[in-house]
mmCIF file of C-alpha atoms and ligand atoms in Angstrom:
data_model
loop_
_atom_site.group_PDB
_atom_site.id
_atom_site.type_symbol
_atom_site.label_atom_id
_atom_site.label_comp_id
_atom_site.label_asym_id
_atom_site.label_seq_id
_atom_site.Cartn_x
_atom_site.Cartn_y
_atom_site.Cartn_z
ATOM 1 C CA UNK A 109 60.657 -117.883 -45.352
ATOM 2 C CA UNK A 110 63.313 -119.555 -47.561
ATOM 3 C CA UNK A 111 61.059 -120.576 -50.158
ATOM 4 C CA UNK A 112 60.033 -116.708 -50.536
ATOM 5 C CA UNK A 113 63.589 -115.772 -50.908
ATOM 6 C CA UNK A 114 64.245 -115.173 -54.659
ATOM 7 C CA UNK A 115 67.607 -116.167 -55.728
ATOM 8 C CA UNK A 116 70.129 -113.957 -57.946
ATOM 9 C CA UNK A 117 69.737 -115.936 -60.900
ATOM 10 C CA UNK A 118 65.775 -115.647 -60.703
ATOM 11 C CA UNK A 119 66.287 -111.941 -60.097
ATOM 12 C CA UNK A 120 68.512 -111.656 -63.343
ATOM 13 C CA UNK A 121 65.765 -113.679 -65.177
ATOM 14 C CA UNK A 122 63.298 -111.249 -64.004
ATOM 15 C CA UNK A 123 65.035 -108.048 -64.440
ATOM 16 C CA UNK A 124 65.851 -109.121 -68.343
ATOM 17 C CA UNK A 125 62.047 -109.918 -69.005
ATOM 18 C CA UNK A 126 61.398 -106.274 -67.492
ATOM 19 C CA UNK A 127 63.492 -104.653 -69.667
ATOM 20 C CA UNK A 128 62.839 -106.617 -73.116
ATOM 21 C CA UNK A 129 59.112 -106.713 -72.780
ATOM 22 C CA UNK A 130 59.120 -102.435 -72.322
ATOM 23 C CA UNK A 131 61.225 -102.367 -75.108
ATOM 24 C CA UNK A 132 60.135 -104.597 -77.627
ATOM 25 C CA UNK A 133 57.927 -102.284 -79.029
ATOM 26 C CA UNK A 134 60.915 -100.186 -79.985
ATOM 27 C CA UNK A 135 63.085 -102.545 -80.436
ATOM 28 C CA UNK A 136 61.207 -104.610 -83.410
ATOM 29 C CA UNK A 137 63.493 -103.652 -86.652
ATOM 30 C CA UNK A 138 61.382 -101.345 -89.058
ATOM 31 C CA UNK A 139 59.565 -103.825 -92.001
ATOM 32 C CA UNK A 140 60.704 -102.665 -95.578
ATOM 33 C CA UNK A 141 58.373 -100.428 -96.928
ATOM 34 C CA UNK A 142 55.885 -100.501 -99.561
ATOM 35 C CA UNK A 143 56.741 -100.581 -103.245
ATOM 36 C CA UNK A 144 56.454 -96.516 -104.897
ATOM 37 C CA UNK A 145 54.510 -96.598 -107.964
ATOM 38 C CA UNK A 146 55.473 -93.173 -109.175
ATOM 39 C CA UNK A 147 58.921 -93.846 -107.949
ATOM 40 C CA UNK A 148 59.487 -97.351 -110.055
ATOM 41 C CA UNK A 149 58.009 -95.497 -113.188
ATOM 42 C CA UNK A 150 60.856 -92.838 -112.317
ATOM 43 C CA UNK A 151 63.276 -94.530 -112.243
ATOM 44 C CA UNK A 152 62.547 -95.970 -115.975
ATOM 45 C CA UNK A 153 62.661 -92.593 -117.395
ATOM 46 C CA UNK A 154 59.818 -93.043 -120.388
ATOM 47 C CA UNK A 155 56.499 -92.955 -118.661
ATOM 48 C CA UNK A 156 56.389 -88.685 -117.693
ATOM 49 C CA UNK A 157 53.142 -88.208 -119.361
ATOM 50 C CA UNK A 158 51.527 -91.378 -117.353
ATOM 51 C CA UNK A 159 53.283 -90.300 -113.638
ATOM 52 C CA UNK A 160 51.830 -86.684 -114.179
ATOM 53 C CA UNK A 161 48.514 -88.398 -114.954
ATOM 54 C CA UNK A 162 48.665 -90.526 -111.494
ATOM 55 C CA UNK A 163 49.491 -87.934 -109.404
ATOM 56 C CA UNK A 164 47.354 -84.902 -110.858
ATOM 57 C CA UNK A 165 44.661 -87.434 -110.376
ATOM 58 C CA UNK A 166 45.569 -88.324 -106.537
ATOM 59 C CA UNK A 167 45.524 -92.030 -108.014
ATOM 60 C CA UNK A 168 49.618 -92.616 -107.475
ATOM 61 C CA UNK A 169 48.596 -91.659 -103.237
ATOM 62 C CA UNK A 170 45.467 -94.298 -103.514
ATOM 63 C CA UNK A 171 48.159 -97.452 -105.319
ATOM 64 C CA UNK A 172 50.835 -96.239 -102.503
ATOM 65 C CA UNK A 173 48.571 -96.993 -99.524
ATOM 66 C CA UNK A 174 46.736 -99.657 -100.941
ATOM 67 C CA UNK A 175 49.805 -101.555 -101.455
ATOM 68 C CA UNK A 176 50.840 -100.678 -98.055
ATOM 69 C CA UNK A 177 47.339 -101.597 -96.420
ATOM 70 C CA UNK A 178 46.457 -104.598 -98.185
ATOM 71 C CA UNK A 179 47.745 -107.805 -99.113
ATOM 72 C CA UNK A 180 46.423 -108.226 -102.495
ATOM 73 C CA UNK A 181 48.662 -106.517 -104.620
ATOM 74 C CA UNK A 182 48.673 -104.295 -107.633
ATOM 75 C CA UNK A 183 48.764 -105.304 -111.461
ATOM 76 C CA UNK A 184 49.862 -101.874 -113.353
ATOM 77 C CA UNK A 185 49.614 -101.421 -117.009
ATOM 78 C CA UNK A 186 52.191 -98.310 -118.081
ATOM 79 C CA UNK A 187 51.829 -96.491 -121.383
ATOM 80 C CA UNK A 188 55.009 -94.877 -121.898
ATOM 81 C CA UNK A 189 55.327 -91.621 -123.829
ATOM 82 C CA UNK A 190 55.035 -92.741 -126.966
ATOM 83 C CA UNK A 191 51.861 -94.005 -126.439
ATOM 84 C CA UNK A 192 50.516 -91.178 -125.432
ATOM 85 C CA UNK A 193 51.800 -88.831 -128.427
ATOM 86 C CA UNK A 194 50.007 -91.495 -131.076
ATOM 87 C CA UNK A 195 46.466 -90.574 -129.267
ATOM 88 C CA UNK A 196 44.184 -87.998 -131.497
ATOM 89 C CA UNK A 197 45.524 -84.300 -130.910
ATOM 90 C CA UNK A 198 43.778 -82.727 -127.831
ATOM 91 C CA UNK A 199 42.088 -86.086 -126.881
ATOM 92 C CA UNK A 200 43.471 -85.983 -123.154
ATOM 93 C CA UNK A 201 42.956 -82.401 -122.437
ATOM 94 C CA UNK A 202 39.415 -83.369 -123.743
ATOM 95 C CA UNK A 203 39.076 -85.752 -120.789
ATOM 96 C CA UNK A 204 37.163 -84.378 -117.324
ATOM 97 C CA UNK A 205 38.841 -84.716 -113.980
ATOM 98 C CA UNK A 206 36.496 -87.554 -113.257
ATOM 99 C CA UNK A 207 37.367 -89.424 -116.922
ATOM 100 C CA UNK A 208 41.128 -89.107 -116.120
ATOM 101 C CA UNK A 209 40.606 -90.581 -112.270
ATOM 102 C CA UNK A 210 38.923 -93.512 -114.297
ATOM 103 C CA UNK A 211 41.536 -93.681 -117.077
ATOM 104 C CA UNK A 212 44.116 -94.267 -114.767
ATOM 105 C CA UNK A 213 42.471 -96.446 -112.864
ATOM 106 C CA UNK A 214 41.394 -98.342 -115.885
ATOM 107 C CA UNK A 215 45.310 -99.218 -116.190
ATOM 108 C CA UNK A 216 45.390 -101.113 -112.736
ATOM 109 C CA UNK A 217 43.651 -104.619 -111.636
ATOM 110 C CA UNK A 218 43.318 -104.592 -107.903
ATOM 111 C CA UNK A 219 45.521 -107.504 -107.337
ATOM 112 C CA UNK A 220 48.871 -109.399 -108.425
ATOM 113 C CA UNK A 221 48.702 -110.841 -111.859
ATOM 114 C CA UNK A 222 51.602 -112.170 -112.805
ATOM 115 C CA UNK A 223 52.962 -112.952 -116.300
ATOM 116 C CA UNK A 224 52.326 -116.459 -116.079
ATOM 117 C CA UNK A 225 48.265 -116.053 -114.999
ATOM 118 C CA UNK A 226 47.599 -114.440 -118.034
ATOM 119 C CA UNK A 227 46.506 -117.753 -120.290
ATOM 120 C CA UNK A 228 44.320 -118.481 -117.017
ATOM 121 C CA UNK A 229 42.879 -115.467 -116.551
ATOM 122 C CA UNK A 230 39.003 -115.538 -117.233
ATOM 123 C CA UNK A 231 37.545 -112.368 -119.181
ATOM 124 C CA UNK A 232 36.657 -109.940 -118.766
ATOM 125 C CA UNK A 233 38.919 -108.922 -115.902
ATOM 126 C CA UNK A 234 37.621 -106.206 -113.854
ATOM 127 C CA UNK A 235 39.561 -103.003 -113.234
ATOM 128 C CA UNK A 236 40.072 -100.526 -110.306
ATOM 129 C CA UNK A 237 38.133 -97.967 -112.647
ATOM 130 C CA UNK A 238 35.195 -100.024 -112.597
ATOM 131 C CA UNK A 239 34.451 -102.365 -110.104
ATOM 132 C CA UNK A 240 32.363 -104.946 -112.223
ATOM 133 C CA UNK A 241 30.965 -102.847 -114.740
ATOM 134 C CA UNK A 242 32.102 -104.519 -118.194
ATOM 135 C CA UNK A 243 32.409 -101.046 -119.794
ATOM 136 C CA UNK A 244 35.310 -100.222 -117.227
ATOM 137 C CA UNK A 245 37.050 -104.097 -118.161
ATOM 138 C CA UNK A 246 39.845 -105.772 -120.555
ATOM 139 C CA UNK A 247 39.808 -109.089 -122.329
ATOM 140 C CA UNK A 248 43.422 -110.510 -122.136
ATOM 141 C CA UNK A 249 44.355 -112.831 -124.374
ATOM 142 C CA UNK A 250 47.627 -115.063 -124.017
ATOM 143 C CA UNK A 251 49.913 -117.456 -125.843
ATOM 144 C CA UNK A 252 53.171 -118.291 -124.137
ATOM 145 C CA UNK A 253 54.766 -114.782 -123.034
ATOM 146 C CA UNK A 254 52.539 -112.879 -126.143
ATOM 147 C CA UNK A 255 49.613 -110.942 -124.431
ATOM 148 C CA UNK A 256 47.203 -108.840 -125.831
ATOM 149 C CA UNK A 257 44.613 -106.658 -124.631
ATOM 150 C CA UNK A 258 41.402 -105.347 -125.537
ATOM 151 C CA UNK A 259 38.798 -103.331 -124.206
ATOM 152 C CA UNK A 260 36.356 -103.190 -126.957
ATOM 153 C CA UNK A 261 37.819 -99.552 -128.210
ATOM 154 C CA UNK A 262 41.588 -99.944 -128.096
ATOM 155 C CA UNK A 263 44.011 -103.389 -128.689
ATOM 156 C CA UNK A 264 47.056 -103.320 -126.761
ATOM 157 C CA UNK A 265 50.145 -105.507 -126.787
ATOM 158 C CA UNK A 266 52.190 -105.885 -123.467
ATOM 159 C CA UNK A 267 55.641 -105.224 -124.524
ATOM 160 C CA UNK A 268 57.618 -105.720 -121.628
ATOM 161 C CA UNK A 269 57.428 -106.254 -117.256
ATOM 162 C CA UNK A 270 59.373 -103.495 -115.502
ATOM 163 C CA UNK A 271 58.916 -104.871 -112.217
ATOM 164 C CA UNK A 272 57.378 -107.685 -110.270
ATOM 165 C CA UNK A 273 58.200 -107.798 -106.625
ATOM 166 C CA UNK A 274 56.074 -107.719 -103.494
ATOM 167 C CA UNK A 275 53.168 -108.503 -105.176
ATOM 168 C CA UNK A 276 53.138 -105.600 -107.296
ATOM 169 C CA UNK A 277 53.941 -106.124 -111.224
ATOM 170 C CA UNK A 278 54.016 -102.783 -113.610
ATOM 171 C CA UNK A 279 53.563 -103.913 -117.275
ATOM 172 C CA UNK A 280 54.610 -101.306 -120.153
ATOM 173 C CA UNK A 281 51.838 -101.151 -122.965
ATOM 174 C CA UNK A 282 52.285 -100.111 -126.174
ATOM 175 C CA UNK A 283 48.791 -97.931 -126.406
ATOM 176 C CA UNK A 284 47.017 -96.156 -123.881
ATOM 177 C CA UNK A 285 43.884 -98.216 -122.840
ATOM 178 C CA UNK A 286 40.936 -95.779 -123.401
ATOM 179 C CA UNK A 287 37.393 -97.629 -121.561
ATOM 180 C CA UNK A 288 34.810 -98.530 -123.728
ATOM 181 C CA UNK A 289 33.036 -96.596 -121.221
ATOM 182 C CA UNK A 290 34.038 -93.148 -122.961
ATOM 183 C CA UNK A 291 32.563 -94.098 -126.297
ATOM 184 C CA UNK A 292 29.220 -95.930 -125.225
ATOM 185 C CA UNK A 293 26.620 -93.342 -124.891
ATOM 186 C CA UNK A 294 24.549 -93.966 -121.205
ATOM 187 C CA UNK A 295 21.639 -94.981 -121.417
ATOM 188 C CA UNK A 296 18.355 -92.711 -121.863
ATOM 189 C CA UNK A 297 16.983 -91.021 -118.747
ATOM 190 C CA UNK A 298 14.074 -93.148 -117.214
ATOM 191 C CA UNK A 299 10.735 -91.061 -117.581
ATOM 192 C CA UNK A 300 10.218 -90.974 -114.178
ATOM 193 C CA UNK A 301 12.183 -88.696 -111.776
ATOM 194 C CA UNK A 302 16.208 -89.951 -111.330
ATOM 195 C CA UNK A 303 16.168 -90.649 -107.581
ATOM 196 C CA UNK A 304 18.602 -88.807 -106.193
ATOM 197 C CA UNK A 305 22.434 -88.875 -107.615
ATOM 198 C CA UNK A 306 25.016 -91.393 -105.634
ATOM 199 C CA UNK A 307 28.766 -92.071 -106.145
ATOM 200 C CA UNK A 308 28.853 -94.972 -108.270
ATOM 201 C CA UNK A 309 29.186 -98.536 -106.353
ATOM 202 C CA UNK A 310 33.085 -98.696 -106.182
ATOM 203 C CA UNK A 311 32.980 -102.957 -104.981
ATOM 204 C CA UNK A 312 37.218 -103.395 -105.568
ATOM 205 C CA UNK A 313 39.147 -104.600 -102.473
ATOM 206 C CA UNK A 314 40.648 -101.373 -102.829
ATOM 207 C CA UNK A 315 38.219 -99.824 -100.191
ATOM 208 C CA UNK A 316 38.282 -102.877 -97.742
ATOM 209 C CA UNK A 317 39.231 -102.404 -93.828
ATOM 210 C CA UNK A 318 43.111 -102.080 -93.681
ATOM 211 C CA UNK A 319 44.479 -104.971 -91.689
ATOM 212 C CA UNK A 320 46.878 -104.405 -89.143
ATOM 213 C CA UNK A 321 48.774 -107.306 -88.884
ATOM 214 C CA UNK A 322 52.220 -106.115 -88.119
ATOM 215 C CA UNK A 323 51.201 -104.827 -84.782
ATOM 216 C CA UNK A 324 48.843 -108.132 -83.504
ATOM 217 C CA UNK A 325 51.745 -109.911 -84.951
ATOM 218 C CA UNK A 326 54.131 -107.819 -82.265
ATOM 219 C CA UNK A 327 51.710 -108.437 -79.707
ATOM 220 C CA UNK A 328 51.443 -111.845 -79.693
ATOM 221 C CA UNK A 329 55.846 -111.943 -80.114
ATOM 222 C CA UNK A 330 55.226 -110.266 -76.568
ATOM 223 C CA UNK A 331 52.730 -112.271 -74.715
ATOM 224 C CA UNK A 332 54.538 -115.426 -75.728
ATOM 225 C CA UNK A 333 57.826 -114.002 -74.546
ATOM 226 C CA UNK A 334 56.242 -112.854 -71.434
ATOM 227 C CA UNK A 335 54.900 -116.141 -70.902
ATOM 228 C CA UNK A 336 58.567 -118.375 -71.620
ATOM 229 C CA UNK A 337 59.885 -115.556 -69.079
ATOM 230 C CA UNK A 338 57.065 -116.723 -66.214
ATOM 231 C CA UNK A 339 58.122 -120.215 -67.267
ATOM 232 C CA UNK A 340 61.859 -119.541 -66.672
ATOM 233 C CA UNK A 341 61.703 -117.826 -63.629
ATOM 234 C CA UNK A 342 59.181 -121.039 -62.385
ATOM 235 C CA UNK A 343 61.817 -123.617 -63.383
ATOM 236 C CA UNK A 344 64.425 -121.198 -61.438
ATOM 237 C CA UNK A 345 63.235 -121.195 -58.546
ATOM 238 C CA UNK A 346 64.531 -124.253 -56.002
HETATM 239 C C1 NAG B 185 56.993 -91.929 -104.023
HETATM 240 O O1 NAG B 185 57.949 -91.432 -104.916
HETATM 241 C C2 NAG B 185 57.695 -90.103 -105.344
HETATM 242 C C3 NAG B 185 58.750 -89.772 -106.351
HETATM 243 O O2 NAG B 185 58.545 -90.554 -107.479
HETATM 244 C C4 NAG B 185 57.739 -89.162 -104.161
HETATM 245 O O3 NAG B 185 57.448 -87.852 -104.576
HETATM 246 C C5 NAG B 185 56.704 -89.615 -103.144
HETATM 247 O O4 NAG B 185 56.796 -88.827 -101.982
HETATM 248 C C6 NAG B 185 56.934 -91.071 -102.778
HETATM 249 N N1 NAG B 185 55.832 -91.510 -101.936
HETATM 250 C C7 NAG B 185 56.023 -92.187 -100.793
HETATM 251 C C8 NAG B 185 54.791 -92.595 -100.050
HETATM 252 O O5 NAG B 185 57.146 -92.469 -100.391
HETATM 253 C C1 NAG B 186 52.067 -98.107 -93.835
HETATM 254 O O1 NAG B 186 51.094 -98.497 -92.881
HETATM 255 C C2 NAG B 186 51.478 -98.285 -91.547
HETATM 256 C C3 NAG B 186 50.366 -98.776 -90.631
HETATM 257 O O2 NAG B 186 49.742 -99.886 -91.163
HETATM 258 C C4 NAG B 186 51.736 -96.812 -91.314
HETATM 259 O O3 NAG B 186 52.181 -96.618 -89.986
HETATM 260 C C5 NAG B 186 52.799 -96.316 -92.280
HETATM 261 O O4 NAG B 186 52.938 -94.932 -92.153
HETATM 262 C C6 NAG B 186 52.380 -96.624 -93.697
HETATM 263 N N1 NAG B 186 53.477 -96.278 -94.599
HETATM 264 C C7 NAG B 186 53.253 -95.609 -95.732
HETATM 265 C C8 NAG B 186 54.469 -95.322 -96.552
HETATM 266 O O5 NAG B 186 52.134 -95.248 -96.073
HETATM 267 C C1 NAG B 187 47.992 -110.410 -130.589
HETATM 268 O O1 NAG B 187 47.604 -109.511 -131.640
HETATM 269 C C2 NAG B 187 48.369 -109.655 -132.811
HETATM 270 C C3 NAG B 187 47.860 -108.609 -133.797
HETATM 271 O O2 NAG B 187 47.972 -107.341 -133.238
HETATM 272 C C4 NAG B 187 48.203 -111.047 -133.385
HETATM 273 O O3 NAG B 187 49.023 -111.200 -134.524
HETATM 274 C C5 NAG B 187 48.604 -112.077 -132.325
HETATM 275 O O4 NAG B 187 48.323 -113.363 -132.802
HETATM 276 C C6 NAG B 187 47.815 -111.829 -131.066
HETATM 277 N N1 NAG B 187 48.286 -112.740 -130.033
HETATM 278 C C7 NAG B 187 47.483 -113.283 -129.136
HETATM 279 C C8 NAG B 187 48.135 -114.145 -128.119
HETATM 280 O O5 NAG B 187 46.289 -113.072 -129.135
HETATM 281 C C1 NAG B 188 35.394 -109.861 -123.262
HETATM 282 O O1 NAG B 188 35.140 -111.204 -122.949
HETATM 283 C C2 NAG B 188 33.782 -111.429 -122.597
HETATM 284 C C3 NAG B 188 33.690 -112.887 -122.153
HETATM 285 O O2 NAG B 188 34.367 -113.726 -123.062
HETATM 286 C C4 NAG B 188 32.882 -111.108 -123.779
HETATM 287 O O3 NAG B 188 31.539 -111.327 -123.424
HETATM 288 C C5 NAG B 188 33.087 -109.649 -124.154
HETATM 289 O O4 NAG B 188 32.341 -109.336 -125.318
HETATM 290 C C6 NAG B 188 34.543 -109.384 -124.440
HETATM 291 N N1 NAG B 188 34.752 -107.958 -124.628
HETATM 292 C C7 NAG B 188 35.563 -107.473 -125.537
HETATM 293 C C8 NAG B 188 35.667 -105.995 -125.607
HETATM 294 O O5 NAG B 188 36.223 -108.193 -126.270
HETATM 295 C C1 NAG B 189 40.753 -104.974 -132.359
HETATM 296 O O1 NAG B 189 40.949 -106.273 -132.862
HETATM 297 C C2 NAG B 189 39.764 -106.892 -133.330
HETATM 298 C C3 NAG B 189 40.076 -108.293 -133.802
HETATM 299 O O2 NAG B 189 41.178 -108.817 -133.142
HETATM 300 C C4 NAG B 189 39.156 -106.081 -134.465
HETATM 301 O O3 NAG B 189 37.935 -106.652 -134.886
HETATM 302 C C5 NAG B 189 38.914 -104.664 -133.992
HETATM 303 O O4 NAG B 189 38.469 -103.863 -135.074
HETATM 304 C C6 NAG B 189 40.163 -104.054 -133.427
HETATM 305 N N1 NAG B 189 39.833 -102.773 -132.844
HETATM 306 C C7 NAG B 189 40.612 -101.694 -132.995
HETATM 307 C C8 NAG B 189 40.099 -100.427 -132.345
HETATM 308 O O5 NAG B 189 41.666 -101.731 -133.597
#
C-alpha cells in the first residue's frame, strides 16, 4: 500500500510534465520568417520595373514559398531600371504572359550561389525558367569578384550583391537577361501528327515535396521531454 502512495514531490513532477507537454505546442517561440523577395528589392528603391514584372507574373508568390518550403535557396539576378529603359522600344510589351513567366524566371537559379562559387560553377547553369533546357541557361564566367554572364543573346556584368542571407543572395545586373530561347526559332513540326500538347517538363527542385521539418522537429522536443519526465518521476519515487 505504501509503495502505491505517490509522494508530493512525484506529484509536482507529474503535474509540471502535464502542463508543459499540452503546451509545448504553443509555447515553441515563432521561427523567423522567410526572406521577401519583392520586399528586399523594395527596400533598394531602383528595381520598380523588375518587382512589377515578378508579381504581374505570380513569380514573386512562387520565390516566397519556395524559400519558405525548401532548403535550397534562391540565387536572384535584379536588373534595375536602367536596364530595362536600354532594351529596344516596345520589346517587353512585345513579350506573352508565358515569355514574361519565363523571363523572370530566367533571372533566378533554384539554389544559393554565392559570390565566391562563381569561378567553380560549371556551365551552363540551369535556370528556374528552364529546367535543363540549354536555351533557358547562362554561362558565368569569373575572375576574383568580376563576373560576367552570358546567355548566348545578351552579356551581362554583375555589378553589385544586395543581399545574401538565409540562403538567398539577390545580385543587381547591369542588362536584362533575355533567353536565347526567344530568338532560336523551334524546331519544324514533325510530319506526323504532334501527340497531344503537355506543359513542358519543369525538373527544378522548385516543385519538390515541401518538407516539414519544424513540426517533426517539435515532436520529437516532446517525446524526449515526455520521456526525461517518466524518468524523473521513476528516480522519485522511494
Ligand atoms: C512581401 O512584401 C510585399 C511588399 O514588397 C508584400 O506586398 C507581400 O505581402 C509580402 N509577402 C509576404 C509573403 O509577406
Ligand atoms: C511557411 O510554411 C509554414 C509551414 O511549413 C506555413 O505555416 C507558413 O504559413 C508559411 N509562411 C509563409 C510566409 O508562407
Ligand atoms: C567580362 O567582360 C568584360 C567585357 O565586357 C571583359 O573585359 C572582362 O575581361 C570579362 N571578365 C571576365 C571575368 O570574364
Ligand atoms: C555555355 O557553356 C557551354 C559549356 O561550356 C557551351 O557548350 C555553350 O555553348 C555555352 N553557351 C553560351 C551561350 O556561351
Ligand atoms: C558577347 O560576347 C561575346 C564574346 O565575349 C561576343 O562574341 C558576342 O558577340 C557578344 N554578344 C553580344 C550580344 O553582345
Amino acid at each position: 500500500m505504501k509503495k502505491l502512495f505517490i509522494q508530493f514531490p512525484v506529484l509536482l513532477i507529474l503535474i509540471h510534465c502535464i502542463l508543459t507537454t499540452a503546451q509545448s505546442p504553443a509555447a515553441a517561440p515563432a521561427p523567423p520568417g522567410p526572406p521577401n523577395v519583392t520586399a528586399i528589392l523594395e527596400k533598394d528603391g531602383r528595381f520598380t520595373i523588375f518587382i512589377k514584372l515578378l508579381q504581374s507574373t505570380k513569380v514573386a508568390d512562387n520565390l516566397n514559398s519556395q524559400l519558405n518550403d525548401s532548403n535550397q535557396g534562391l540565387t536572384l539576378f535584379a536588373p534595375p531600371d536602367s536596364a530595362f529603359s536600354s532594351l529596344k522600344v516596345g520589346m517587353l510589351n512585345s513579350f506573352t504572359d508565358d515569355q514574361k513567366v519565363d523571363l523572370v524566371q530566367f533571372h533566378v537559379l533554384p539554389y544559393y550561389l554565392p559570390q565566391s562559387q562563381f569561378e567553380t560553377a560549371s556551365n551552363p547553369l540551369n535556370t528556374q525558367a528552364g529546367g535543363s533546357s540549354q536555351l533557358l541557361a547562362m554561362n558565368v564566367t569569373a575572375v576574383g569578384d568580376q563576373v560576367n554572364i552570358t546567355t548566348g543573346e545578351t552579356n551581362a556584368t554583375v555589378s553589385n550583391t544586395i543581399y545574401d542571407e538565409n540562403e538567398l543572395v539577390v545580385y543587381q545586373v547591369d542588362k536584362v537577361l533575355l533567353p536565347l530561347r526567344f530568338y532560336v526559332p523551334l524546331p519544324p513540326p514533325p510530319l506526323s501528327p504532334p501527340p497531344p500538347k503537355k506543359a513542358a517538363p519543369k525538373d527544378s527542385p522548385a516543385y519538390s515535396a515541401p518538407v516539414d521539418s519544424s513540426s517533426t522537429k517539435c515532436q520529437s522536443r516532446r517525446v524526449i521531454h515526455a520521456m526525461i519526465c517518466v524518468l524523473l518521476a521513476l528516480a522519485a519515487v522511494p
